[in-house]
XYZ file of C-alpha atoms in Angstrom:
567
model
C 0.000 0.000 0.000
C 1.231 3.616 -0.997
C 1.184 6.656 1.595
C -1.395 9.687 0.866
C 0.780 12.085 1.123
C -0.943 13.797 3.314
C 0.382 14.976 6.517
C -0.504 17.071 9.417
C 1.202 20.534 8.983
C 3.657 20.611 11.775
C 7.189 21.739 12.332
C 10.101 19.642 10.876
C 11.661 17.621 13.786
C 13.924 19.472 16.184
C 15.301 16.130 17.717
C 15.449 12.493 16.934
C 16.234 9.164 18.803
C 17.242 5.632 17.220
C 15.508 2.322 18.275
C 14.146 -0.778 16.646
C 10.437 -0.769 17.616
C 8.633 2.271 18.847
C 5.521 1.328 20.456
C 2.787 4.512 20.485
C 0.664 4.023 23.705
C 1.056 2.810 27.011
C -2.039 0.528 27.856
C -2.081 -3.052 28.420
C -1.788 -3.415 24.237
C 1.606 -0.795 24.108
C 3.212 -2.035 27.277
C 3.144 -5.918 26.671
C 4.468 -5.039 23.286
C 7.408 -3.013 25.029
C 7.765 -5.512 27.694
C 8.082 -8.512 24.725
C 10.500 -6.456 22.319
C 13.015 -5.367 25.130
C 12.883 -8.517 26.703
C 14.089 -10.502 23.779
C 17.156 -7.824 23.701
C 15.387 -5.294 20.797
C 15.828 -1.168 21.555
C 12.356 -0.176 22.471
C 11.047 3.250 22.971
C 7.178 3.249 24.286
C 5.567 6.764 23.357
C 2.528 7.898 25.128
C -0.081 10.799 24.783
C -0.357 11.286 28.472
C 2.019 10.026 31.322
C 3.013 6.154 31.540
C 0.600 5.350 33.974
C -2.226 7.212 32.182
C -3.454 4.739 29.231
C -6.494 4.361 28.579
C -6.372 0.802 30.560
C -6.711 2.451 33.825
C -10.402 3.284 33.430
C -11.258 -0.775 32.614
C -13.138 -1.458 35.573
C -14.616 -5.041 34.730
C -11.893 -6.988 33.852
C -10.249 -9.820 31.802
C -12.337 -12.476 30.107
C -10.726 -15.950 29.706
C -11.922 -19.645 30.459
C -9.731 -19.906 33.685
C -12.451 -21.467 35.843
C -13.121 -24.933 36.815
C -15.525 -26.267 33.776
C -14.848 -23.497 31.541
C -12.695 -24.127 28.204
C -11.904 -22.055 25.474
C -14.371 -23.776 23.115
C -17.120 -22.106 25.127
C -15.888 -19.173 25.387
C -15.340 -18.671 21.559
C -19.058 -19.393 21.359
C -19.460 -16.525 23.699
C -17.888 -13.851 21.422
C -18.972 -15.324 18.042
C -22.311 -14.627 19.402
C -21.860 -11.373 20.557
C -19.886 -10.622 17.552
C -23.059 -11.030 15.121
C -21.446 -13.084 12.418
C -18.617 -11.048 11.770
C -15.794 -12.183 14.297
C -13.064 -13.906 12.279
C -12.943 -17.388 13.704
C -9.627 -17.433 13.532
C -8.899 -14.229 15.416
C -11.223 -15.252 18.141
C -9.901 -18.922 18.444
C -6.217 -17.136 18.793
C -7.536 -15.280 21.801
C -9.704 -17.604 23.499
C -6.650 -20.416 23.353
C -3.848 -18.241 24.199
C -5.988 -16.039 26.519
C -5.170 -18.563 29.404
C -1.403 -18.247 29.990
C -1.295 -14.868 28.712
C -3.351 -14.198 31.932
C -0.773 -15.592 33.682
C 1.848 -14.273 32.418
C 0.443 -11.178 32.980
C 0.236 -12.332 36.803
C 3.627 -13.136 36.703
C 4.536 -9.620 35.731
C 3.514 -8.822 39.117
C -0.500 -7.980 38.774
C -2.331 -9.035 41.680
C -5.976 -9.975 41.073
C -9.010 -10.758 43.728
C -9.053 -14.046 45.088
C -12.056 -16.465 46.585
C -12.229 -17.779 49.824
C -10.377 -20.690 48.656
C -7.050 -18.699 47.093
C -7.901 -19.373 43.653
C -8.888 -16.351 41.286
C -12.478 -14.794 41.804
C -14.247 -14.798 38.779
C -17.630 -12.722 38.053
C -19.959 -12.769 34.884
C -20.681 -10.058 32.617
C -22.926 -9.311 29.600
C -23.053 -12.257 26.841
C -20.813 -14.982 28.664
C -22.823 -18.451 29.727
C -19.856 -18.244 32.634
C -17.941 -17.020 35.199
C -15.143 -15.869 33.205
C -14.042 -12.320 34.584
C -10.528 -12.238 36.311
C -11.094 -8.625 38.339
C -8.540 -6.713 40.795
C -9.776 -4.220 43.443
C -13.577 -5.537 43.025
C -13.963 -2.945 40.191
C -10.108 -1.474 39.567
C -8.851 -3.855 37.401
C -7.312 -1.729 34.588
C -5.930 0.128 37.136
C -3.759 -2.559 38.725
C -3.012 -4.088 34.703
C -1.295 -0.770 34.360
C 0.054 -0.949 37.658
C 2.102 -3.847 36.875
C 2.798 -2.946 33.396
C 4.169 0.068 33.766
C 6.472 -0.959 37.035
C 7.813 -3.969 34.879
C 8.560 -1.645 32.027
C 10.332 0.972 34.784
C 12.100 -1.646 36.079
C 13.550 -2.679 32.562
C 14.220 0.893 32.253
C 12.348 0.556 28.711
C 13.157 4.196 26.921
C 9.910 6.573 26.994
C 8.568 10.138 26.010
C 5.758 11.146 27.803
C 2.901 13.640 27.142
C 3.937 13.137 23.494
C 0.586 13.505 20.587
C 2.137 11.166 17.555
C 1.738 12.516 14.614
C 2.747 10.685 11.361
C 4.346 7.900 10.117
C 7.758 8.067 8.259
C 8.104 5.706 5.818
C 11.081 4.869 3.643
C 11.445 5.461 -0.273
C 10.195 1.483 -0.514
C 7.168 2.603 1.525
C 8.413 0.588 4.617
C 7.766 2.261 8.465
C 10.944 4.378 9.319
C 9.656 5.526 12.671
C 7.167 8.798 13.849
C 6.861 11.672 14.106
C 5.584 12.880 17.341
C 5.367 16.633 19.459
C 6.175 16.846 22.991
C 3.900 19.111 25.543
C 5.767 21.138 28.044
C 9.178 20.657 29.676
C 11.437 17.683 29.463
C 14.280 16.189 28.147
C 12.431 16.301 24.678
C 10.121 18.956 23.821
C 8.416 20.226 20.505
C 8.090 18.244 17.771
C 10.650 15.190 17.022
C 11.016 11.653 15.568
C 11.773 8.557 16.400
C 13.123 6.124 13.915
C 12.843 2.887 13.828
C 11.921 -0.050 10.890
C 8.990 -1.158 13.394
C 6.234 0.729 14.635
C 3.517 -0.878 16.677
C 0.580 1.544 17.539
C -1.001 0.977 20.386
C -3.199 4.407 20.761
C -6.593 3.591 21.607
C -9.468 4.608 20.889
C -11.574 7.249 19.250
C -14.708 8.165 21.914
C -14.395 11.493 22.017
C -15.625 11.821 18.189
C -19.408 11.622 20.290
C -20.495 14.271 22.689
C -20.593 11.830 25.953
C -18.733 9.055 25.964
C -16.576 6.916 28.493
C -13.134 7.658 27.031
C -10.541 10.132 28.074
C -10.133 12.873 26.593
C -6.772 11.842 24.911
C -9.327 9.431 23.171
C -9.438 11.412 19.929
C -9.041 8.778 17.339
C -5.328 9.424 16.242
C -3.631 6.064 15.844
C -6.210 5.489 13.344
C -5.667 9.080 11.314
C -2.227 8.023 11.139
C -2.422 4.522 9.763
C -5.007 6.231 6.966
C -2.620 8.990 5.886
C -0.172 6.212 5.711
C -2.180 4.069 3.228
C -3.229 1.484 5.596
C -6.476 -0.103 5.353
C -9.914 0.517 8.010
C -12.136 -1.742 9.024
C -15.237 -2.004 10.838
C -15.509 1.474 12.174
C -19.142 1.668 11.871
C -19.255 -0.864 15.162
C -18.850 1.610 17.405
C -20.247 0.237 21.145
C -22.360 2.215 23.332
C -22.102 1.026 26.920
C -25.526 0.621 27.982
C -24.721 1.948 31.669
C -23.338 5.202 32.175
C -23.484 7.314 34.642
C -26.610 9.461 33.712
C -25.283 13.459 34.559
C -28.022 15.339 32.153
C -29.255 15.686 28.727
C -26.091 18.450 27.914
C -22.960 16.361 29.705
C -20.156 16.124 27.469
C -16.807 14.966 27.452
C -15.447 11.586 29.345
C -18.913 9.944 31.642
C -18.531 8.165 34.753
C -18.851 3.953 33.641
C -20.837 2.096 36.024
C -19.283 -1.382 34.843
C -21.815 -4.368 33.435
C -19.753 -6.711 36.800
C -22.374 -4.555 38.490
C -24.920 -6.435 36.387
C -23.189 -9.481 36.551
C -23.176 -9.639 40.347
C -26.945 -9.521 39.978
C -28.116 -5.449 39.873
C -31.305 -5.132 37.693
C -32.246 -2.313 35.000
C -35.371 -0.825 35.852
C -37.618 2.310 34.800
C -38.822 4.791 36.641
C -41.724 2.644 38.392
C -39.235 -0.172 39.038
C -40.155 -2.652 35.843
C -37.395 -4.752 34.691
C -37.756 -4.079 31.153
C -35.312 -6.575 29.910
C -37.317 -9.750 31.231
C -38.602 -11.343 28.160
C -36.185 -9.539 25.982
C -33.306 -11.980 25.760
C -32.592 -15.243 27.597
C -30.216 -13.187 29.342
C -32.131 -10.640 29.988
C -29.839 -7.562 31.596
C -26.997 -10.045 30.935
C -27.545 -9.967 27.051
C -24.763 -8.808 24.729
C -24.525 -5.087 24.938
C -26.082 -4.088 21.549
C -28.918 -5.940 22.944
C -29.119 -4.250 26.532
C -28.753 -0.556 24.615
C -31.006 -0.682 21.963
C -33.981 -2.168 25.495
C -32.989 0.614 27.216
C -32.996 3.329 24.191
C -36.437 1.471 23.048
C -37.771 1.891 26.392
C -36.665 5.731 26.687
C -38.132 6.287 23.583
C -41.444 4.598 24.800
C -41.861 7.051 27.779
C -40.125 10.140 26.644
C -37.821 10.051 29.169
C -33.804 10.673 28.824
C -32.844 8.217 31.062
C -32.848 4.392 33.112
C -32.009 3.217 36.142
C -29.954 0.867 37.154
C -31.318 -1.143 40.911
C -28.404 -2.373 43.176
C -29.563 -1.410 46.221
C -30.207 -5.427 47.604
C -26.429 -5.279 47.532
C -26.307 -3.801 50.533
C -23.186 -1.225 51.915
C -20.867 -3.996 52.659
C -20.963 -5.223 48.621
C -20.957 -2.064 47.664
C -17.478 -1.082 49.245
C -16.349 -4.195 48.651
C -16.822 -4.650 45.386
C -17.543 -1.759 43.399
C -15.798 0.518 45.527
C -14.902 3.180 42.311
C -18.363 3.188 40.886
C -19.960 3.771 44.396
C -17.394 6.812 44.852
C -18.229 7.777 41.730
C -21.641 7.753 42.035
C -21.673 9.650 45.243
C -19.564 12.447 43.899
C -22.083 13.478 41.874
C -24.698 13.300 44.628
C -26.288 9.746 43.929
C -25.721 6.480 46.871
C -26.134 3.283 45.279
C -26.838 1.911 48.544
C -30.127 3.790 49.050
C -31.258 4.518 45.627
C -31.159 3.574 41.931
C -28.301 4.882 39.440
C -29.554 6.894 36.613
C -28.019 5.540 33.524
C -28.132 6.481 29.904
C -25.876 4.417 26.711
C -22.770 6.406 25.851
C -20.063 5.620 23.454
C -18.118 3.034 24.700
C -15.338 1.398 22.526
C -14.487 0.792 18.516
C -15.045 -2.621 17.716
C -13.058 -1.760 14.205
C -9.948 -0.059 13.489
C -7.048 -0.442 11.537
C -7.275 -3.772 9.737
C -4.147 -6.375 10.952
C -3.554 -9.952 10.406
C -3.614 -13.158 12.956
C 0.095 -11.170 14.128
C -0.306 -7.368 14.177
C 0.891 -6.710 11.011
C -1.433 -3.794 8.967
C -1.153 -3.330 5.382
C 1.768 -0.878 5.576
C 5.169 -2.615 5.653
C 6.491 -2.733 9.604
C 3.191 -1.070 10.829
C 2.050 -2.731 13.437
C -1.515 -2.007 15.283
C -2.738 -3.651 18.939
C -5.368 -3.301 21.264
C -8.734 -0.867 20.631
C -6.736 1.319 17.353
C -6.569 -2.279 15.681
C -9.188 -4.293 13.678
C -7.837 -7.918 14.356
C -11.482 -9.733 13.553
C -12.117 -10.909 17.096
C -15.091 -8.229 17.920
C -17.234 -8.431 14.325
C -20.398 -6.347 14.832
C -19.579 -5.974 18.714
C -17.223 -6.571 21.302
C -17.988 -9.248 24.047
C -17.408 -7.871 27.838
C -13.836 -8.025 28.924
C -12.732 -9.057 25.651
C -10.705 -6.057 25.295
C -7.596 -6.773 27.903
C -7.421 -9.727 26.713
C -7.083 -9.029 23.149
C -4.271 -6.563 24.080
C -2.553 -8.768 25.606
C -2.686 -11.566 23.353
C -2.059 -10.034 20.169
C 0.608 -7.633 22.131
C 2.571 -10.434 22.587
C 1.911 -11.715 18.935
C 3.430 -8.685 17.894
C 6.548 -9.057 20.141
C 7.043 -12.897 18.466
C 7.081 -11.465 14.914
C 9.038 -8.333 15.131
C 11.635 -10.673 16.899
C 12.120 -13.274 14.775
C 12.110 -10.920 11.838
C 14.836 -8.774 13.703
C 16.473 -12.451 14.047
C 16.135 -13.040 10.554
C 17.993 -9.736 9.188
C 14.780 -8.254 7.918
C 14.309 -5.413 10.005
C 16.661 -3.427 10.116
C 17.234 0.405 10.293
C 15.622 2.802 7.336
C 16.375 5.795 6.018
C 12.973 7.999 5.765
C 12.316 9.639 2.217
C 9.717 11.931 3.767
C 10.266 15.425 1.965
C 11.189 18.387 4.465
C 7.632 20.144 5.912
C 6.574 22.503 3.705
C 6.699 26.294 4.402
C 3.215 26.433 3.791
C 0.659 23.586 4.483
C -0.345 21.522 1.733
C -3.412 20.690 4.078
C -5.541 22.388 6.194
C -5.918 22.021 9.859
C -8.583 22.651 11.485
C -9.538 24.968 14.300
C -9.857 23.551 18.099
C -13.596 25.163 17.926
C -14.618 22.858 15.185
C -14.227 19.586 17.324
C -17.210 20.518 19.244
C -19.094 20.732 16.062
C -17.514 17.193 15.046
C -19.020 15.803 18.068
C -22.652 16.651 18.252
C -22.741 16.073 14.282
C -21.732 12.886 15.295
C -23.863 12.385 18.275
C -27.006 13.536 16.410
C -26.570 11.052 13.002
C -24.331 8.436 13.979
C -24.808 7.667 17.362
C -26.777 4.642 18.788
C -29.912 5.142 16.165
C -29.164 5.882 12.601
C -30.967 6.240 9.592
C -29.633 6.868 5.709
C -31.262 10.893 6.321
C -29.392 11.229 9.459
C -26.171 9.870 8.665
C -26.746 11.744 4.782
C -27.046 14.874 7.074
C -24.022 13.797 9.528
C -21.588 13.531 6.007
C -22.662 16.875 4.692
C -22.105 18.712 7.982
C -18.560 17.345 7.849
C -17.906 18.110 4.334
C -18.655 21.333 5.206
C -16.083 21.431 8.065
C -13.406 20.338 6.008
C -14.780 22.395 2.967
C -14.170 25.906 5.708
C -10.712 25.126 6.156
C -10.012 23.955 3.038
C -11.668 27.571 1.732
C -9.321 29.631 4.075
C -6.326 27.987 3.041
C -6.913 28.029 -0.735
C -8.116 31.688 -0.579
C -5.283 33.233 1.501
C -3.056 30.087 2.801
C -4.518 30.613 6.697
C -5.099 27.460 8.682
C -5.167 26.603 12.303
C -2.265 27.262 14.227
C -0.408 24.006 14.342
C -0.529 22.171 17.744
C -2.273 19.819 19.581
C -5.780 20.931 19.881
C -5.899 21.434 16.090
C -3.947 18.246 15.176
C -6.463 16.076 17.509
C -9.252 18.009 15.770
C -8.200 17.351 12.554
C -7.738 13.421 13.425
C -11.223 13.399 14.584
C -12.572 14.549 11.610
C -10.519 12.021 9.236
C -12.271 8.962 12.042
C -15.499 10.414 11.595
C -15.799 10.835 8.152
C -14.944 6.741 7.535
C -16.917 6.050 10.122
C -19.834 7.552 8.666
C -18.930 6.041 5.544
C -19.345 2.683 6.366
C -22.307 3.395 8.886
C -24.335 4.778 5.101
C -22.905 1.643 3.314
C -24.168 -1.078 5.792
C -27.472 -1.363 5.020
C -28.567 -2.949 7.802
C -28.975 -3.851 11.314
C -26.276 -5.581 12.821
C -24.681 -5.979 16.464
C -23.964 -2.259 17.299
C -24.803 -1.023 14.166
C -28.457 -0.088 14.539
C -30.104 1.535 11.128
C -33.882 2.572 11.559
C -34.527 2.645 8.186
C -32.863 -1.411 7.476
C -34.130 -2.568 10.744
C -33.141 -6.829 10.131
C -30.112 -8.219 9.841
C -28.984 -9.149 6.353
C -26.690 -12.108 6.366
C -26.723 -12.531 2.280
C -25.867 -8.968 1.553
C -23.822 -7.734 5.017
C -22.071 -10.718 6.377
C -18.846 -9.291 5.568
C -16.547 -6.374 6.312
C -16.192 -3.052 4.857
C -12.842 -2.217 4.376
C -11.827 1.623 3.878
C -8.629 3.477 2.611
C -8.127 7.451 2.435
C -6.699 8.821 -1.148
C -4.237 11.569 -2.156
C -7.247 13.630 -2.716
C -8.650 13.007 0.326
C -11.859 11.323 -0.816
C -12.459 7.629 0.685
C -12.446 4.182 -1.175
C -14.405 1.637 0.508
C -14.820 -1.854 -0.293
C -16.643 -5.024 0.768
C -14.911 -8.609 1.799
C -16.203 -11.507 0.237
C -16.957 -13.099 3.576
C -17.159 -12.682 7.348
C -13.372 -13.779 6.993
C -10.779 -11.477 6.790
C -8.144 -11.315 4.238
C -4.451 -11.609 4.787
C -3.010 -8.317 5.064
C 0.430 -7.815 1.907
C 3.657 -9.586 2.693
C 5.512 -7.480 5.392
């Protein structure tokens, strides 16, 4: 595959470091990747957006999903996700994680993270939403990403793994073959790097996230703004599957108008036996699903936007209170804080909730070992597309998929550093021009990005809404495009208009592929093709960015995906 061309107007680098992989992120995905490449004696720098300890992996309250109780085997929990996936998971990808899933667990134990344990010493397990088990490994009742990244980062300290911190990648530099060279990237505020710099290296494995804050409310941080996946499409790499975009069906409810990053109230809480009610206390998801508030969550947000839409009303409720004050502190002792910081006791009444956007089931599209279609690009964790989600991501899938494919990752780029074919490049990207070639966009306009998105492409969309949702954003882009051809003006260059202009590349694919799918499928939810369409839509939609900017998209021949070009 051959780059754009198409960069985000920046300065030229002011500094540079060497290395053999650069991993861009520091969640579970990034750090087991680190962990992997300098363990088998590889130079690794780890880049991250915020500090180390600041991924996106923190927030995970649930946990990790793997067939590690007595009874359970992986068989049965690869029926688990196909299900939830809709017909879309790659059976491969899934039977990968559910196999390895196992010892990577304990592996990741080994690297020091301490998880809850039953009465008997063994690990405590829970349920969640679509599993027929107990399944979920958890750490502090509901605090499991934050001791994953705990352990993580102390085990990548304690290497004394190479990292830049509160750095904002921005593009990839590729040789004159095409092949990854390294990043660029800018630094914010004082260290021993600062501005905008690169790191080269033949291997790049990014490890970014994901793109939430392209909706109004969502559960993401605010570093969630999509720009892993701007890269890899400037670069020429292939997108897939970022019309599944999940809406967790229980956040925190904090008004009609919140915006920005919503308190998760984590579906362990549902597991554990809490019940979603309305406001005169009817279960609404009884006779709904087998599983009733247990049900895959496409299922549990489209009862509870069905049921809001039946009475008018803007929000549910979750019940909890038969938990009592001991459970509650026990075991969900960040959601009940939480919850009583913005003046609501679990204990004593029920939690308003309300769906928010959750987590990108698609990404950038890799094969069965990280590798995208851009030679030495690597992509792991929520920025990647690896098949094992399809139309919607099975609870507590998500660690585990970082770490399994993480470590994937590691295997290839070692043996191929073992084999003599990666090894350092020289990067053929021209000088940055005087002028931008592109516009950027002003920090304003993300606001606007958001409630377009929000308003056609969020959890109920229709061809007029999402028809309306593409022309709004053409006429973004079409603004700054304007200024710049009529006078050369564009948005100062730094990060709030580099994030902004990454979330309007994400949301204009994702829209896209949200007016190509024609139907109703997992989180996918079209008003106007309200059935699922197996003959027509059980495959993938695949989508690359041209020179010019417009989009290509194309259709798989099957729920299968294809291999990705010979790295």
């Amino acid at each position: 595959m051959s780059a754009t061309g198409i960069r985000l107007y920046a300065p030229a680098p002011g500094w540079s470091l060497e290395a053999d992989v650069v991993v861009v992120g520091s969640g579970v995905a990034g750090l087991t990747a680190a962990l992997r490449c300098s363990a088998a004696g590889l130079k690794t720098v780890v880049v991250t957006k915020a500090r180390l300890d600041d991924g996106s992996t923190r927030w995970a309250q649930g946990g990790i999903a793997a067939a590690l109780g007595e009874g359970d085997t992986p068989e049965q929990h690869l029926d688990d996700t196909l299900v939830a996936g809709v017909g879309l998971c790659d059976e491969e990808a899934v039977r990968v994680l559910v196999t390895e899933g196992p010892d990577a667990v304990r592996r990741l134990i080994a690297t020091g993270a301490r998880f809850d344990e039953s009465a008997d010493g063994g690990l405590a397990l829970t349920r969640e939403g679509g599993h027929h088990r107990r399944r979920i490994t958890h750490a502090g009742g509901d605090a499991t990403g934050a001791e994953v990244s705990r352990a993580l980062v102390e085990a990548v300290r304690a290497q004394g793994i190479p990292t830049v911190e509160n750095a904002l990648v921005l593009d990839l530099l590729t040789d004159a073959d095409g092949h990854t060279a390294g990043v660029t990237l800018h630094v914010m505020g004082e260290g021993q790097h600062d501005g905008v710099g690169a790191v080269r290296a033949p291997a790049v494995v990014l490890a970014t996230g994901g793109m939430g804050q392209v909706f109004s409310a969502t559960t993401n941080p605010s570093v969630s703004t999509g720009d892993g996946v701007a890269l890899a499409l400037r670069a020429g790499a292939e997108i897939s599957d970022l019309e599944f975009v999940q809406f967790h069906p229980t956040v925190l409810f904090l008004g009609a108008d919140a915006e920005g990053q919503q308190p998760l109230v984590s579906e362990a809480v549902r597991g554990e036996g809490a019940h979603l009610v309305d406001a005169d206390g009817v279960r609404f998801m009884v006779g709904q699903h087998e599983l009733a508030e247990l049900a895959p969550r496409d299922i549990v947000a489209k009862g509870i936007t069905r049921r809001m839409q039946e009475l008018g009303t803007s929000h549910m409720y979750l019940d909890a209170r038969h938990f009592g004050a001991d459970m509650w502190a026990k075991r969900f002792p960040t959601i009940l804080a939480a919850c009583r910081s913005h003046g609501i006791d679990p204990v004593t009444e029920p939690i308003p909730i309300a769906p928010a956007a959750h987590y990108a089931s698609g990404g950038v599209r890799t094969d069965p070992h990280g590798r995208t279609t851009v030679a030495g690009l690597y992509a792991c964790g929520e920025v990647a597309c690896t098949g094992v989600h399809g139309a919607n991501r099975l609870a507590s899938n998500s660690l585990l998929e970082g770490l399994v494919y993480a470590e994937r990752i590691a295997e290839d780029i070692v043996a191929r550093h073992a084999g003599g074919t990666l090894h350092a490049r020289v990067p053929a990207d021209p000088a940055p021009p005087r002028r931008p070639a592109h516009p950027l966009l002003p920090p304003e306009a993300r606001f606007t990005i958001q409630r377009v998105m929000t308003e056609g492409a969020g959890v109920l969309r229709s061809a007029a809404s999402l028809a309306a949702a593409a022309d709004r954003l053409a006429a973004v882009h079409a603004d700054a495009a304007g200024a710049l051809a009529e006078d050369g003006k564009t948005a100062e260059p730094g990060v709030d208009a580099w994030e902004t202009t990454n979330l309007l590349c994400v949301a204009r694919v994702l829209v896209a592929a949200a007016r190509q799918r024609e139907e109703t499928r997992g989180c996918h939810w079209r008003e106007d093709h309200a059935d699922r369409d197996d003959a027509a839509w059980a495959r993938h939609i695949v989508v690359r960015l041209n020179p010019d900017r417009t989009l290509t998209t194309r259709t798989t021949d099957t729920a299968r995906f294809p291999s990705t070009q010979e790295q």
